Amino acid sequence: MSHRCIKCKGKGLCGRPLCPIVEKISDIESISSVFKDNKSIFGASPPAVFVGRYGYPDVQAGPMIPPEIRGVDAISFDDPRQLCDLDIRNVIASRTRLIRANTCLNVTDAGKSVHKNPLLLKSQEIALSKNPVDTEAWFSRSPSRDMHFDDVLTPMGPSGIIEKLDVVDNPSVPRKVDYLAYDTDASAEDAVSELYSGNIPVHHITHLLSIGLLGKQRRLVPTRWSITAVDDMAGKKLIEKIRDYPQISDFTLFSGELFGNYFEVLLIPRTYSFELIEAWMPRAVWSGDEIWVGSDHETVSGKKGYSTLAGGYYSARLAALEYLFSIHRQASIFIVREIRPQYWAPLGVWVVREGVRRALNRDPEHFSSIEEALKCMSMRLETHESRWRPEAKLLDEIKCQRTLDHFI
């Protein structure tokens, strides 16, 4: 296994038809017994929908349904805040009980005002709801037992093409969601920002964008893309706001861990910038026998292009920006994410978002100098500073640059 595995994360860049890492994870015993050989299922969608990316612009899309699960019990299948309370094996066991009820669509089908696919309409009805929706689906054949794992998406279970879909419940739709779903004059960016500001959970906004319910020109958006798009758009709106806030007063260091992902979050009294370093330790998921370290950053002018660290970059940034917004301060954000062997299966970028959030909910340590803060950080990281420190581009600038403050 090489460093290419870390960069690829199951996307098939090596040319193999199947990823051996994903295949190994797919063999977990508890997954194979989830679905009986039936052609119909009944259960409460959390609510959750999924839009694939293979064959784009022709894609497969539809709701995800856990058979025989009813009512509020279904919420934990899709809400990252509840998944955080499980261990990795139970997250996988829970998520892979979600059956993907797919129909074949073109991404432009979401923009049709007449003759819209009835299965898409019902999928959209499910996605609008804030509470689980009792749903029944009939498949053309029994769903396949193929499982899906990668770096962005949360694990998912079997899938199949549906012939019929019934929404048994009346969805409970938040007023803000209802308004923006029917507002075709609002851009997707503005809709995401307004929903996020209205305390609609990120995973709910992701479903709305993915199933084609937001924006001026409605399109289905593959779930993998919509996850990162929502993190990015919500983050950019927060950056616009915190730029006008005063800087924090000292070097503030937070730390935390989730599923073997260890985070050090350093807030530096300076104008906004962001840097993320990832250190993949030997024997962690996607990792081989050697450590791999990568980094990416942005200045106050914003991110140019797509991050080399993929979706985790935007998830970490959003979580840190949320904290700064909550205290009405700005800072330069420096995060080290150390992926340890305990993270043995990929669960999705929500782990990064929730992991940073959890770290920032803990009591911080305060320092008068960046050297003291980095020394404390290095003592807790298992990766030696000599391995990750050369990757810290903005950190060098922060330590060496003489800002105007020194002359005041």
mmCIF file of C-alpha atoms in Angstrom:
data_model
loop_
_atom_site.group_PDB
_atom_site.id
_atom_site.type_symbol
_atom_site.label_atom_id
_atom_site.label_comp_id
_atom_site.label_asym_id
_atom_site.label_seq_id
_atom_site.Cartn_x
_atom_site.Cartn_y
_atom_site.Cartn_z
ATOM 1 C CA MET A 1 0.000 0.000 0.000
ATOM 2 C CA SER A 2 1.432 3.373 -0.999
ATOM 3 C CA HIS A 3 0.920 7.073 -0.327
ATOM 4 C CA ARG A 4 -1.268 7.044 -3.442
ATOM 5 C CA CYS A 5 -3.937 5.296 -1.337
ATOM 6 C CA ILE A 6 -4.112 8.294 1.008
ATOM 7 C CA LYS A 7 -4.570 10.716 -1.888
ATOM 8 C CA CYS A 8 -7.024 8.437 -3.724
ATOM 9 C CA LYS A 9 -9.189 7.311 -0.765
ATOM 10 C CA GLY A 10 -11.171 4.788 -2.768
ATOM 11 C CA LYS A 11 -11.660 6.813 -5.961
ATOM 12 C CA GLY A 12 -9.832 4.258 -8.125
ATOM 13 C CA LEU A 13 -6.822 6.357 -9.185
ATOM 14 C CA CYS A 14 -4.666 3.224 -9.230
ATOM 15 C CA GLY A 15 -6.742 1.808 -12.075
ATOM 16 C CA ARG A 16 -7.999 -1.203 -10.136
ATOM 17 C CA PRO A 17 -11.695 -2.000 -10.682
ATOM 18 C CA LEU A 18 -12.161 -2.359 -6.914
ATOM 19 C CA CYS A 19 -10.305 -0.817 -3.997
ATOM 20 C CA PRO A 20 -8.796 -3.607 -1.857
ATOM 21 C CA ILE A 21 -9.172 -1.460 1.263
ATOM 22 C CA VAL A 22 -12.848 -0.825 0.599
ATOM 23 C CA GLU A 23 -13.361 -4.487 -0.231
ATOM 24 C CA LYS A 24 -11.826 -5.544 3.073
ATOM 25 C CA ILE A 25 -14.104 -3.206 5.014
ATOM 26 C CA SER A 26 -17.113 -4.419 3.045
ATOM 27 C CA ASP A 27 -16.600 -7.904 4.454
ATOM 28 C CA ILE A 28 -17.743 -6.901 7.940
ATOM 29 C CA GLU A 29 -20.136 -9.638 8.979
ATOM 30 C CA SER A 30 -22.853 -7.461 10.442
ATOM 31 C CA ILE A 31 -23.483 -5.775 7.101
ATOM 32 C CA SER A 32 -24.362 -8.799 5.001
ATOM 33 C CA SER A 33 -27.381 -9.805 7.072
ATOM 34 C CA VAL A 34 -29.145 -6.447 6.984
ATOM 35 C CA PHE A 35 -31.450 -7.021 4.012
ATOM 36 C CA LYS A 36 -33.614 -10.034 3.395
ATOM 37 C CA ASP A 37 -34.357 -11.150 -0.152
ATOM 38 C CA ASN A 38 -37.492 -9.033 -0.489
ATOM 39 C CA LYS A 39 -38.484 -6.668 -3.252
ATOM 40 C CA SER A 40 -40.131 -4.141 -0.968
ATOM 41 C CA ILE A 41 -39.172 -2.393 2.241
ATOM 42 C CA PHE A 42 -40.941 -0.215 4.775
ATOM 43 C CA GLY A 43 -39.229 2.105 7.213
ATOM 44 C CA ALA A 44 -38.724 5.687 8.300
ATOM 45 C CA SER A 45 -36.241 7.626 6.189
ATOM 46 C CA PRO A 46 -34.115 9.622 8.740
ATOM 47 C CA PRO A 47 -34.832 11.666 6.404
ATOM 48 C CA ALA A 48 -31.976 11.124 3.971
ATOM 49 C CA VAL A 49 -31.472 11.090 0.213
ATOM 50 C CA PHE A 50 -28.516 10.125 -1.941
ATOM 51 C CA VAL A 51 -27.449 11.200 -5.427
ATOM 52 C CA GLY A 52 -24.693 9.212 -7.102
ATOM 53 C CA ARG A 53 -22.029 10.616 -9.414
ATOM 54 C CA TYR A 54 -21.241 7.707 -11.725
ATOM 55 C CA GLY A 55 -22.518 8.296 -15.261
ATOM 56 C CA TYR A 56 -22.996 12.021 -14.630
ATOM 57 C CA PRO A 57 -25.107 13.815 -15.892
ATOM 58 C CA ASP A 58 -27.196 10.638 -15.807
ATOM 59 C CA VAL A 59 -27.259 9.565 -12.173
ATOM 60 C CA GLN A 60 -29.070 7.361 -9.696
ATOM 61 C CA ALA A 61 -30.891 9.138 -6.891
ATOM 62 C CA GLY A 62 -33.486 8.521 -4.216
ATOM 63 C CA PRO A 63 -34.190 8.189 -0.507
ATOM 64 C CA MET A 64 -32.340 6.028 1.987
ATOM 65 C CA ILE A 65 -34.559 3.822 4.134
ATOM 66 C CA PRO A 66 -33.725 1.586 7.134
ATOM 67 C CA PRO A 67 -36.127 -1.397 6.940
ATOM 68 C CA GLU A 68 -38.501 -1.829 9.882
ATOM 69 C CA ILE A 69 -37.166 1.242 11.715
ATOM 70 C CA ARG A 70 -39.912 3.650 12.747
ATOM 71 C CA GLY A 71 -40.245 7.151 14.149
ATOM 72 C CA VAL A 72 -37.501 8.995 16.005
ATOM 73 C CA ASP A 73 -35.315 5.873 16.095
ATOM 74 C CA ALA A 74 -34.441 6.616 12.465
ATOM 75 C CA ILE A 75 -32.816 9.985 13.252
ATOM 76 C CA SER A 76 -29.613 8.383 14.523
ATOM 77 C CA PHE A 77 -28.982 6.763 11.136
ATOM 78 C CA ASP A 78 -28.110 10.085 9.478
ATOM 79 C CA ASP A 79 -27.478 12.731 12.145
ATOM 80 C CA PRO A 80 -23.708 13.124 12.711
ATOM 81 C CA ARG A 81 -24.335 14.483 16.194
ATOM 82 C CA GLN A 82 -25.804 11.135 17.209
ATOM 83 C CA LEU A 83 -23.362 9.013 15.219
ATOM 84 C CA CYS A 84 -20.573 10.603 17.277
ATOM 85 C CA ASP A 85 -21.783 8.677 20.317
ATOM 86 C CA LEU A 86 -21.130 5.295 18.662
ATOM 87 C CA ASP A 87 -17.901 3.438 17.955
ATOM 88 C CA ILE A 88 -16.682 2.877 14.390
ATOM 89 C CA ARG A 89 -18.123 -0.611 14.052
ATOM 90 C CA ASN A 90 -21.551 0.529 15.226
ATOM 91 C CA VAL A 91 -21.494 3.566 12.933
ATOM 92 C CA ILE A 92 -20.905 1.204 10.019
ATOM 93 C CA ALA A 93 -23.524 -1.261 11.266
ATOM 94 C CA SER A 94 -26.046 1.556 11.604
ATOM 95 C CA ARG A 95 -25.321 3.319 8.325
ATOM 96 C CA THR A 96 -25.230 0.164 6.233
ATOM 97 C CA ARG A 97 -28.782 -0.626 7.289
ATOM 98 C CA LEU A 98 -29.839 2.286 5.104
ATOM 99 C CA ILE A 99 -31.121 0.889 1.814
ATOM 100 C CA ARG A 100 -30.642 3.224 -1.143
ATOM 101 C CA ALA A 101 -33.866 3.307 -3.157
ATOM 102 C CA ASN A 102 -32.661 4.615 -6.517
ATOM 103 C CA THR A 103 -34.239 5.794 -9.717
ATOM 104 C CA CYS A 104 -32.369 6.746 -12.896
ATOM 105 C CA LEU A 105 -32.445 10.477 -13.596
ATOM 106 C CA ASN A 106 -30.704 13.230 -15.484
ATOM 107 C CA VAL A 107 -29.414 16.027 -13.270
ATOM 108 C CA THR A 108 -31.566 18.532 -15.197
ATOM 109 C CA ASP A 109 -34.750 16.685 -14.207
ATOM 110 C CA ALA A 110 -34.795 18.676 -10.969
ATOM 111 C CA GLY A 111 -35.309 21.887 -12.950
ATOM 112 C CA LYS A 112 -38.397 20.750 -14.835
ATOM 113 C CA SER A 113 -41.551 22.639 -13.903
ATOM 114 C CA VAL A 114 -43.893 20.144 -15.573
ATOM 115 C CA HIS A 115 -43.868 16.384 -16.044
ATOM 116 C CA LYS A 116 -41.323 15.948 -13.277
ATOM 117 C CA ASN A 117 -40.432 12.353 -12.447
ATOM 118 C CA PRO A 118 -42.877 11.250 -9.692
ATOM 119 C CA LEU A 119 -40.158 9.288 -7.885
ATOM 120 C CA LEU A 120 -37.997 12.421 -7.799
ATOM 121 C CA LEU A 121 -40.919 14.466 -6.455
ATOM 122 C CA LYS A 122 -41.398 12.023 -3.594
ATOM 123 C CA SER A 123 -37.670 11.947 -2.877
ATOM 124 C CA GLN A 124 -37.742 15.740 -2.674
ATOM 125 C CA GLU A 125 -40.747 15.570 -0.363
ATOM 126 C CA ILE A 126 -38.746 13.354 2.000
ATOM 127 C CA ALA A 127 -35.688 15.638 1.869
ATOM 128 C CA LEU A 128 -37.748 18.659 2.944
ATOM 129 C CA SER A 129 -38.660 17.110 6.277
ATOM 130 C CA LYS A 130 -36.812 17.710 9.543
ATOM 131 C CA ASN A 131 -38.234 14.526 11.090
ATOM 132 C CA PRO A 132 -38.231 10.870 9.943
ATOM 133 C CA VAL A 133 -40.751 10.053 7.223
ATOM 134 C CA ASP A 134 -42.406 6.626 6.988
ATOM 135 C CA THR A 135 -41.683 5.396 3.477
ATOM 136 C CA GLU A 136 -42.356 2.264 1.448
ATOM 137 C CA ALA A 137 -40.378 1.313 -1.649
ATOM 138 C CA TRP A 138 -40.843 -1.446 -4.224
ATOM 139 C CA PHE A 139 -37.754 -2.606 -6.130
ATOM 140 C CA SER A 140 -37.487 -4.108 -9.587
ATOM 141 C CA ARG A 141 -35.229 -6.720 -7.982
ATOM 142 C CA SER A 142 -33.738 -7.309 -4.551
ATOM 143 C CA PRO A 143 -31.175 -4.604 -3.694
ATOM 144 C CA SER A 144 -27.530 -5.500 -4.181
ATOM 145 C CA ARG A 145 -25.372 -6.007 -1.108
ATOM 146 C CA ASP A 146 -22.580 -3.771 -2.400
ATOM 147 C CA MET A 147 -21.442 -1.328 0.278
ATOM 148 C CA HIS A 148 -19.891 2.094 -0.241
ATOM 149 C CA PHE A 149 -17.061 3.622 1.777
ATOM 150 C CA ASP A 150 -14.839 6.598 0.987
ATOM 151 C CA ASP A 151 -13.292 9.717 2.469
ATOM 152 C CA VAL A 152 -16.220 12.100 1.936
ATOM 153 C CA LEU A 153 -19.380 10.023 2.154
ATOM 154 C CA THR A 154 -20.753 8.359 5.251
ATOM 155 C CA PRO A 155 -20.932 4.533 4.806
ATOM 156 C CA MET A 156 -24.064 3.302 3.051
ATOM 157 C CA GLY A 157 -25.774 -0.032 2.583
ATOM 158 C CA PRO A 158 -27.342 -1.978 -0.304
ATOM 159 C CA SER A 159 -28.991 -0.253 -3.242
ATOM 160 C CA GLY A 160 -31.523 -1.063 -5.912
ATOM 161 C CA ILE A 161 -33.724 0.467 -8.603
ATOM 162 C CA ILE A 162 -37.257 1.203 -7.448
ATOM 163 C CA GLU A 163 -40.499 0.909 -9.387
ATOM 164 C CA LYS A 164 -42.732 2.596 -6.831
ATOM 165 C CA LEU A 165 -42.275 4.853 -3.817
ATOM 166 C CA ASP A 166 -44.910 5.841 -1.264
ATOM 167 C CA VAL A 167 -44.486 8.571 1.327
ATOM 168 C CA VAL A 168 -46.793 7.418 4.120
ATOM 169 C CA ASP A 169 -46.211 10.306 6.562
ATOM 170 C CA ASN A 170 -46.789 14.015 6.201
ATOM 171 C CA PRO A 171 -43.281 15.522 6.244
ATOM 172 C CA SER A 172 -42.583 18.143 8.911
ATOM 173 C CA VAL A 173 -40.985 20.990 6.956
ATOM 174 C CA PRO A 174 -39.298 23.948 8.696
ATOM 175 C CA ARG A 175 -40.728 27.274 7.527
ATOM 176 C CA LYS A 176 -37.342 28.496 6.281
ATOM 177 C CA VAL A 177 -36.818 25.297 4.267
ATOM 178 C CA ASP A 178 -40.292 25.491 2.771
ATOM 179 C CA TYR A 179 -39.767 29.107 1.710
ATOM 180 C CA LEU A 180 -36.363 28.619 0.079
ATOM 181 C CA ALA A 181 -37.301 25.361 -1.633
ATOM 182 C CA TYR A 182 -39.905 27.304 -3.603
ATOM 183 C CA ASP A 183 -37.816 30.451 -4.088
ATOM 184 C CA THR A 184 -36.266 30.076 -7.528
ATOM 185 C CA ASP A 185 -34.945 33.649 -7.439
ATOM 186 C CA ALA A 186 -32.449 32.894 -4.656
ATOM 187 C CA SER A 187 -29.061 31.555 -5.700
ATOM 188 C CA ALA A 188 -27.851 28.282 -4.219
ATOM 189 C CA GLU A 189 -25.187 30.203 -2.265
ATOM 190 C CA ASP A 190 -27.753 32.576 -0.758
ATOM 191 C CA ALA A 191 -30.149 29.732 0.022
ATOM 192 C CA VAL A 192 -27.441 27.702 1.768
ATOM 193 C CA SER A 193 -26.341 30.757 3.740
ATOM 194 C CA GLU A 194 -29.879 31.612 4.833
ATOM 195 C CA LEU A 195 -30.655 28.034 5.859
ATOM 196 C CA TYR A 196 -27.385 27.756 7.754
ATOM 197 C CA SER A 197 -28.021 31.077 9.514
ATOM 198 C CA GLY A 198 -31.487 29.760 10.379
ATOM 199 C CA ASN A 199 -29.940 26.833 12.294
ATOM 200 C CA ILE A 200 -30.878 24.190 9.743
ATOM 201 C CA PRO A 201 -28.343 21.358 10.270
ATOM 202 C CA VAL A 202 -25.587 21.028 7.687
ATOM 203 C CA HIS A 203 -26.591 17.474 6.770
ATOM 204 C CA HIS A 204 -30.177 18.630 6.088
ATOM 205 C CA ILE A 205 -28.956 21.459 3.843
ATOM 206 C CA THR A 206 -26.750 18.962 2.004
ATOM 207 C CA HIS A 207 -29.762 16.771 1.205
ATOM 208 C CA LEU A 208 -31.742 19.773 -0.049
ATOM 209 C CA LEU A 209 -28.948 20.874 -2.382
ATOM 210 C CA SER A 210 -28.240 17.350 -3.560
ATOM 211 C CA ILE A 211 -31.822 16.493 -4.510
ATOM 212 C CA GLY A 212 -32.249 19.732 -6.490
ATOM 213 C CA LEU A 213 -34.311 21.890 -4.127
ATOM 214 C CA LEU A 214 -32.080 24.973 -3.939
ATOM 215 C CA GLY A 215 -30.932 27.637 -6.380
ATOM 216 C CA LYS A 216 -32.147 29.428 -9.473
ATOM 217 C CA GLN A 217 -31.383 26.700 -11.994
ATOM 218 C CA ARG A 218 -32.249 23.515 -10.125
ATOM 219 C CA ARG A 219 -29.992 20.527 -10.673
ATOM 220 C CA LEU A 220 -29.370 17.248 -8.933
ATOM 221 C CA VAL A 221 -25.964 17.446 -7.272
ATOM 222 C CA PRO A 222 -24.076 14.231 -6.448
ATOM 223 C CA THR A 223 -24.009 13.867 -2.679
ATOM 224 C CA ARG A 224 -20.209 13.731 -2.589
ATOM 225 C CA TRP A 225 -20.092 17.177 -4.215
ATOM 226 C CA SER A 226 -22.954 18.692 -2.243
ATOM 227 C CA ILE A 227 -21.329 17.845 1.108
ATOM 228 C CA THR A 228 -18.224 19.838 0.246
ATOM 229 C CA ALA A 229 -20.227 22.580 -1.498
ATOM 230 C CA VAL A 230 -22.335 23.244 1.601
ATOM 231 C CA ASP A 231 -19.284 23.289 3.889
ATOM 232 C CA ASP A 232 -17.556 25.661 1.477
ATOM 233 C CA MET A 233 -20.475 28.033 0.913
ATOM 234 C CA ALA A 234 -21.386 28.240 4.600
ATOM 235 C CA GLY A 235 -17.729 28.803 5.458
ATOM 236 C CA LYS A 236 -17.316 31.634 2.953
ATOM 237 C CA LYS A 237 -20.307 33.468 4.397
ATOM 238 C CA LEU A 238 -18.821 33.192 7.890
ATOM 239 C CA ILE A 239 -15.477 34.513 6.635
ATOM 240 C CA GLU A 240 -17.234 37.614 5.284
ATOM 241 C CA LYS A 241 -18.660 38.244 8.749
ATOM 242 C CA ILE A 242 -15.639 37.567 10.950
ATOM 243 C CA ARG A 243 -13.354 39.798 8.853
ATOM 244 C CA ASP A 244 -14.993 42.760 10.593
ATOM 245 C CA TYR A 245 -14.518 41.369 14.094
ATOM 246 C CA PRO A 246 -11.629 42.343 16.405
ATOM 247 C CA GLN A 247 -8.780 39.861 16.766
ATOM 248 C CA ILE A 248 -8.525 37.475 19.708
ATOM 249 C CA SER A 249 -6.209 38.645 22.476
ATOM 250 C CA ASP A 250 -3.852 35.677 22.906
ATOM 251 C CA PHE A 251 -2.719 32.352 21.453
ATOM 252 C CA THR A 252 -5.541 29.916 22.208
ATOM 253 C CA LEU A 253 -5.073 26.155 21.873
ATOM 254 C CA PHE A 254 -7.813 23.516 21.802
ATOM 255 C CA SER A 255 -7.456 19.751 21.469
ATOM 256 C CA GLY A 256 -9.847 16.863 20.960
ATOM 257 C CA GLU A 257 -10.332 13.417 19.441
ATOM 258 C CA LEU A 258 -13.030 11.533 17.541
ATOM 259 C CA PHE A 259 -12.772 7.987 16.170
ATOM 260 C CA GLY A 260 -8.980 8.044 16.229
ATOM 261 C CA ASN A 261 -8.811 11.470 14.583
ATOM 262 C CA TYR A 262 -6.845 13.738 16.919
ATOM 263 C CA PHE A 263 -7.112 17.508 16.507
ATOM 264 C CA GLU A 264 -4.981 20.400 17.692
ATOM 265 C CA VAL A 265 -6.647 23.745 16.937
ATOM 266 C CA LEU A 266 -4.538 26.859 17.447
ATOM 267 C CA LEU A 267 -6.122 30.305 17.167
ATOM 268 C CA ILE A 268 -3.570 33.045 16.565
ATOM 269 C CA PRO A 269 -4.191 36.769 17.199
ATOM 270 C CA ARG A 270 -3.968 37.938 13.612
ATOM 271 C CA THR A 271 -6.194 38.694 10.638
ATOM 272 C CA TYR A 272 -8.040 35.688 9.256
ATOM 273 C CA SER A 273 -6.182 32.894 7.512
ATOM 274 C CA PHE A 274 -6.568 29.135 7.658
ATOM 275 C CA GLU A 275 -4.172 26.211 7.463
ATOM 276 C CA LEU A 276 -4.817 22.491 7.879
ATOM 277 C CA ILE A 277 -2.135 19.842 8.228
ATOM 278 C CA GLU A 278 -3.048 16.165 7.999
ATOM 279 C CA ALA A 279 -0.694 13.518 9.361
ATOM 280 C CA TRP A 280 -1.741 9.978 8.448
ATOM 281 C CA MET A 281 0.014 7.588 10.790
ATOM 282 C CA PRO A 282 1.054 4.068 9.764
ATOM 283 C CA ARG A 283 -1.794 1.528 9.774
ATOM 284 C CA ALA A 284 -4.562 4.144 9.818
ATOM 285 C CA VAL A 285 -7.229 3.769 7.112
ATOM 286 C CA TRP A 286 -5.837 4.509 3.604
ATOM 287 C CA SER A 287 -2.334 4.547 5.129
ATOM 288 C CA GLY A 288 0.523 2.131 4.534
ATOM 289 C CA ASP A 289 3.531 1.416 6.703
ATOM 290 C CA GLU A 290 4.884 4.958 6.630
ATOM 291 C CA ILE A 291 3.555 8.268 7.828
ATOM 292 C CA TRP A 292 2.155 10.669 5.243
ATOM 293 C CA VAL A 293 1.827 14.411 5.848
ATOM 294 C CA GLY A 294 0.001 16.927 3.673
ATOM 295 C CA SER A 295 -1.211 20.489 4.056
ATOM 296 C CA ASP A 296 -3.244 23.245 2.470
ATOM 297 C CA HIS A 297 -4.016 26.824 3.393
ATOM 298 C CA GLU A 298 -5.676 30.078 2.457
ATOM 299 C CA THR A 299 -5.085 33.737 3.251
ATOM 300 C CA VAL A 300 -7.621 36.443 3.969
ATOM 301 C CA SER A 301 -8.266 36.702 0.224
ATOM 302 C CA GLY A 302 -9.748 33.200 0.215
ATOM 303 C CA LYS A 303 -9.093 29.725 -1.201
ATOM 304 C CA LYS A 304 -8.035 29.414 -4.822
ATOM 305 C CA GLY A 305 -9.108 26.183 -6.465
ATOM 306 C CA TYR A 306 -10.104 22.924 -4.814
ATOM 307 C CA SER A 307 -8.151 21.844 -1.751
ATOM 308 C CA THR A 308 -5.544 19.115 -2.146
ATOM 309 C CA LEU A 309 -6.863 17.723 1.148
ATOM 310 C CA ALA A 310 -10.348 17.295 -0.366
ATOM 311 C CA GLY A 311 -13.549 17.670 1.650
ATOM 312 C CA GLY A 312 -11.949 17.469 5.075
ATOM 313 C CA TYR A 313 -10.346 20.874 4.506
ATOM 314 C CA TYR A 314 -13.712 22.628 4.172
ATOM 315 C CA SER A 315 -15.282 20.690 7.046
ATOM 316 C CA ALA A 316 -12.464 21.640 9.441
ATOM 317 C CA ARG A 317 -12.581 25.259 8.284
ATOM 318 C CA LEU A 318 -16.336 25.530 8.806
ATOM 319 C CA ALA A 319 -16.159 24.161 12.350
ATOM 320 C CA ALA A 320 -13.398 26.599 13.321
ATOM 321 C CA LEU A 321 -15.200 29.539 11.722
ATOM 322 C CA GLU A 322 -18.342 28.668 13.663
ATOM 323 C CA TYR A 323 -16.412 29.110 16.881
ATOM 324 C CA LEU A 324 -14.958 32.473 15.877
ATOM 325 C CA PHE A 325 -18.390 33.667 14.801
ATOM 326 C CA SER A 326 -19.865 32.584 18.146
ATOM 327 C CA ILE A 327 -17.338 34.689 20.106
ATOM 328 C CA HIS A 328 -17.392 37.583 17.604
ATOM 329 C CA ARG A 329 -13.654 37.488 17.027
ATOM 330 C CA GLN A 330 -11.303 36.813 14.140
ATOM 331 C CA ALA A 331 -8.037 34.904 14.181
ATOM 332 C CA SER A 332 -5.614 32.954 12.066
ATOM 333 C CA ILE A 333 -6.602 29.289 12.370
ATOM 334 C CA PHE A 334 -3.979 26.545 12.425
ATOM 335 C CA ILE A 335 -5.175 22.938 12.719
ATOM 336 C CA VAL A 336 -3.261 19.683 12.850
ATOM 337 C CA ARG A 337 -5.354 16.588 12.213
ATOM 338 C CA GLU A 338 -3.503 13.430 13.189
ATOM 339 C CA ILE A 339 -5.149 10.271 11.861
ATOM 340 C CA ARG A 340 -4.180 7.417 14.139
ATOM 341 C CA PRO A 341 -4.458 3.621 13.663
ATOM 342 C CA GLN A 342 -7.680 3.612 15.688
ATOM 343 C CA TYR A 343 -9.355 5.174 12.638
ATOM 344 C CA TRP A 344 -9.518 1.885 10.779
ATOM 345 C CA ALA A 345 -12.511 2.556 8.496
ATOM 346 C CA PRO A 346 -13.509 5.694 6.546
ATOM 347 C CA LEU A 347 -16.665 7.316 7.913
ATOM 348 C CA GLY A 348 -16.839 10.556 5.914
ATOM 349 C CA VAL A 349 -15.825 14.184 6.347
ATOM 350 C CA TRP A 350 -18.459 14.743 9.011
ATOM 351 C CA VAL A 351 -15.907 13.157 11.361
ATOM 352 C CA VAL A 352 -13.594 16.112 10.705
ATOM 353 C CA ARG A 353 -16.366 18.684 11.148
ATOM 354 C CA GLU A 354 -17.671 17.126 14.361
ATOM 355 C CA GLY A 355 -14.173 16.387 15.661
ATOM 356 C CA VAL A 356 -13.105 20.021 15.363
ATOM 357 C CA ARG A 357 -16.408 21.158 16.853
ATOM 358 C CA ARG A 358 -15.865 18.889 19.838
ATOM 359 C CA ALA A 359 -12.326 20.133 20.323
ATOM 360 C CA LEU A 360 -13.562 23.731 20.311
ATOM 361 C CA ASN A 361 -16.197 22.894 22.913
ATOM 362 C CA ARG A 362 -13.490 21.939 25.397
ATOM 363 C CA ASP A 363 -11.655 24.314 27.707
ATOM 364 C CA PRO A 364 -8.674 25.850 25.874
ATOM 365 C CA GLU A 365 -5.159 26.682 26.982
ATOM 366 C CA HIS A 366 -3.873 30.236 26.613
ATOM 367 C CA PHE A 367 -0.321 31.290 25.747
ATOM 368 C CA SER A 368 1.516 34.571 25.380
ATOM 369 C CA SER A 369 3.659 33.381 22.455
ATOM 370 C CA ILE A 370 3.285 31.100 19.472
ATOM 371 C CA GLU A 371 6.417 29.177 20.485
ATOM 372 C CA GLU A 372 4.835 28.166 23.793
ATOM 373 C CA ALA A 373 1.629 27.085 22.069
ATOM 374 C CA LEU A 374 3.467 24.987 19.468
ATOM 375 C CA LYS A 375 5.574 23.342 22.164
ATOM 376 C CA CYS A 376 2.441 22.270 24.024
ATOM 377 C CA MET A 377 0.852 21.061 20.797
ATOM 378 C CA SER A 378 3.907 19.012 19.839
ATOM 379 C CA MET A 379 3.947 17.235 23.192
ATOM 380 C CA ARG A 380 0.463 15.822 22.565
ATOM 381 C CA LEU A 381 0.946 14.814 18.937
ATOM 382 C CA GLU A 382 2.412 11.392 18.225
ATOM 383 C CA THR A 383 3.849 12.639 14.927
ATOM 384 C CA HIS A 384 7.194 14.301 15.538
ATOM 385 C CA GLU A 385 7.262 18.029 14.837
ATOM 386 C CA SER A 386 10.039 17.522 12.295
ATOM 387 C CA ARG A 387 7.545 15.651 10.081
ATOM 388 C CA TRP A 388 4.684 18.155 10.049
ATOM 389 C CA ARG A 389 6.415 21.454 10.768
ATOM 390 C CA PRO A 390 7.951 21.857 7.253
ATOM 391 C CA GLU A 391 4.423 21.645 5.793
ATOM 392 C CA ALA A 392 3.202 24.642 7.808
ATOM 393 C CA LYS A 393 3.464 27.392 5.200
ATOM 394 C CA LEU A 394 1.343 30.043 6.890
ATOM 395 C CA LEU A 395 2.860 29.294 10.269
ATOM 396 C CA ASP A 396 6.261 30.381 8.982
ATOM 397 C CA GLU A 397 4.764 33.613 7.736
ATOM 398 C CA ILE A 398 3.013 34.238 11.045
ATOM 399 C CA LYS A 399 6.180 33.626 13.059
ATOM 400 C CA CYS A 400 8.474 35.669 10.850
ATOM 401 C CA GLN A 401 6.399 38.478 9.438
ATOM 402 C CA ARG A 402 6.583 41.802 11.228
ATOM 403 C CA THR A 403 3.050 43.136 11.125
ATOM 404 C CA LEU A 404 2.011 46.728 11.550
ATOM 405 C CA ASP A 405 1.021 45.949 15.131
ATOM 406 C CA HIS A 406 4.699 45.832 16.091
ATOM 407 C CA PHE A 407 5.075 49.488 15.157
ATOM 408 C CA ILE A 408 2.061 50.747 17.074
#
